[in-house]
Amino acid sequence: MEKGIGTTMKIISLVLIVIGIGFAVWGYQLSGSVGSQVTQAVTGADTDKVMTYYIIGAVSFVVGIYLFRKN
């Protein structure tokens, strides 16, 4: 039974890593959009949506790495 749980956790961790990378790439692509560039030019900071994608990506990636190494 323990082996099945470990395998499931490895799969979940790999999925979290892939999702984290996906959100980071999606945020990066979104930061290059016209609307985001205008906001950056006016305020000097990334939009909240871009930052949200970066944060979700980073947290998901870190949790995935932690779970992968734990098991």
Short mmCIF file of C-alpha atoms in Angstrom, two decimals:
data_model
loop_
_atom_site.label_atom_id
_atom_site.label_comp_id
_atom_site.label_asym_id
_atom_site.label_seq_id
_atom_site.Cartn_x
_atom_site.Cartn_y
_atom_site.Cartn_z
CA MET A 1 0.00 0.00 0.00
CA GLU A 2 2.84 2.37 0.86
CA LYS A 3 4.38 1.97 -2.59
CA GLY A 4 1.13 3.06 -4.26
CA ILE A 5 0.95 6.20 -2.12
CA GLY A 6 4.57 7.06 -2.91
CA THR A 7 3.99 6.64 -6.62
CA THR A 8 0.86 8.79 -6.46
CA MET A 9 2.74 11.52 -4.61
CA LYS A 10 5.51 11.44 -7.24
CA ILE A 11 2.93 11.88 -10.00
CA ILE A 12 1.23 14.73 -8.13
CA SER A 13 4.59 16.41 -7.54
CA LEU A 14 5.53 16.15 -11.21
CA VAL A 15 2.17 17.60 -12.20
CA LEU A 16 2.71 20.51 -9.79
CA ILE A 17 6.16 21.14 -11.25
CA VAL A 18 4.78 21.20 -14.80
CA ILE A 19 1.90 23.47 -13.75
CA GLY A 20 4.36 25.79 -12.00
CA ILE A 21 6.53 26.07 -15.09
CA GLY A 22 3.43 26.58 -17.23
CA PHE A 23 2.14 29.44 -15.09
CA ALA A 24 5.56 31.11 -15.07
CA VAL A 25 5.81 30.90 -18.86
CA TRP A 26 2.24 32.11 -19.23
CA GLY A 27 2.98 35.08 -16.96
CA TYR A 28 6.11 35.88 -18.95
CA GLN A 29 4.18 35.82 -22.22
CA LEU A 30 1.45 37.95 -20.69
CA SER A 31 4.02 40.51 -19.54
CA GLY A 32 4.90 41.11 -23.19
CA SER A 33 1.32 42.00 -24.14
CA VAL A 34 0.46 45.54 -25.22
CA GLY A 35 -1.77 46.20 -22.21
CA SER A 36 0.88 45.02 -19.79
CA GLN A 37 3.58 47.08 -21.50
CA VAL A 38 1.42 50.20 -21.26
CA THR A 39 0.83 49.54 -17.56
CA GLN A 40 4.57 49.00 -17.05
CA ALA A 41 5.37 52.26 -18.84
CA VAL A 42 2.88 54.24 -16.74
CA THR A 43 3.36 52.64 -13.31
CA GLY A 44 6.80 51.06 -13.64
CA ALA A 45 5.51 47.71 -12.32
CA ASP A 46 4.05 44.54 -13.76
CA THR A 47 0.28 44.15 -13.74
CA ASP A 48 -1.39 42.25 -10.91
CA LYS A 49 -2.39 39.46 -13.29
CA VAL A 50 1.22 38.89 -14.37
CA MET A 51 2.45 38.90 -10.78
CA THR A 52 -0.31 36.46 -9.80
CA TYR A 53 0.80 34.02 -12.50
CA TYR A 54 4.43 34.35 -11.38
CA ILE A 55 3.51 33.71 -7.75
CA ILE A 56 1.24 30.75 -8.53
CA GLY A 57 3.96 29.31 -10.76
CA ALA A 58 6.67 29.71 -8.15
CA VAL A 59 4.59 28.26 -5.30
CA SER A 60 3.42 25.32 -7.39
CA PHE A 61 6.97 24.61 -8.57
CA VAL A 62 8.44 24.77 -5.06
CA VAL A 63 5.71 22.56 -3.56
CA GLY A 64 6.17 20.08 -6.41
CA ILE A 65 9.94 19.93 -5.85
CA TYR A 66 9.42 19.53 -2.10
CA LEU A 67 6.96 16.65 -2.55
CA PHE A 68 9.18 14.99 -5.13
CA ARG A 69 12.23 15.09 -2.88
CA LYS A 70 10.25 14.07 0.21
CA ASN A 71 9.08 10.81 -1.32
#
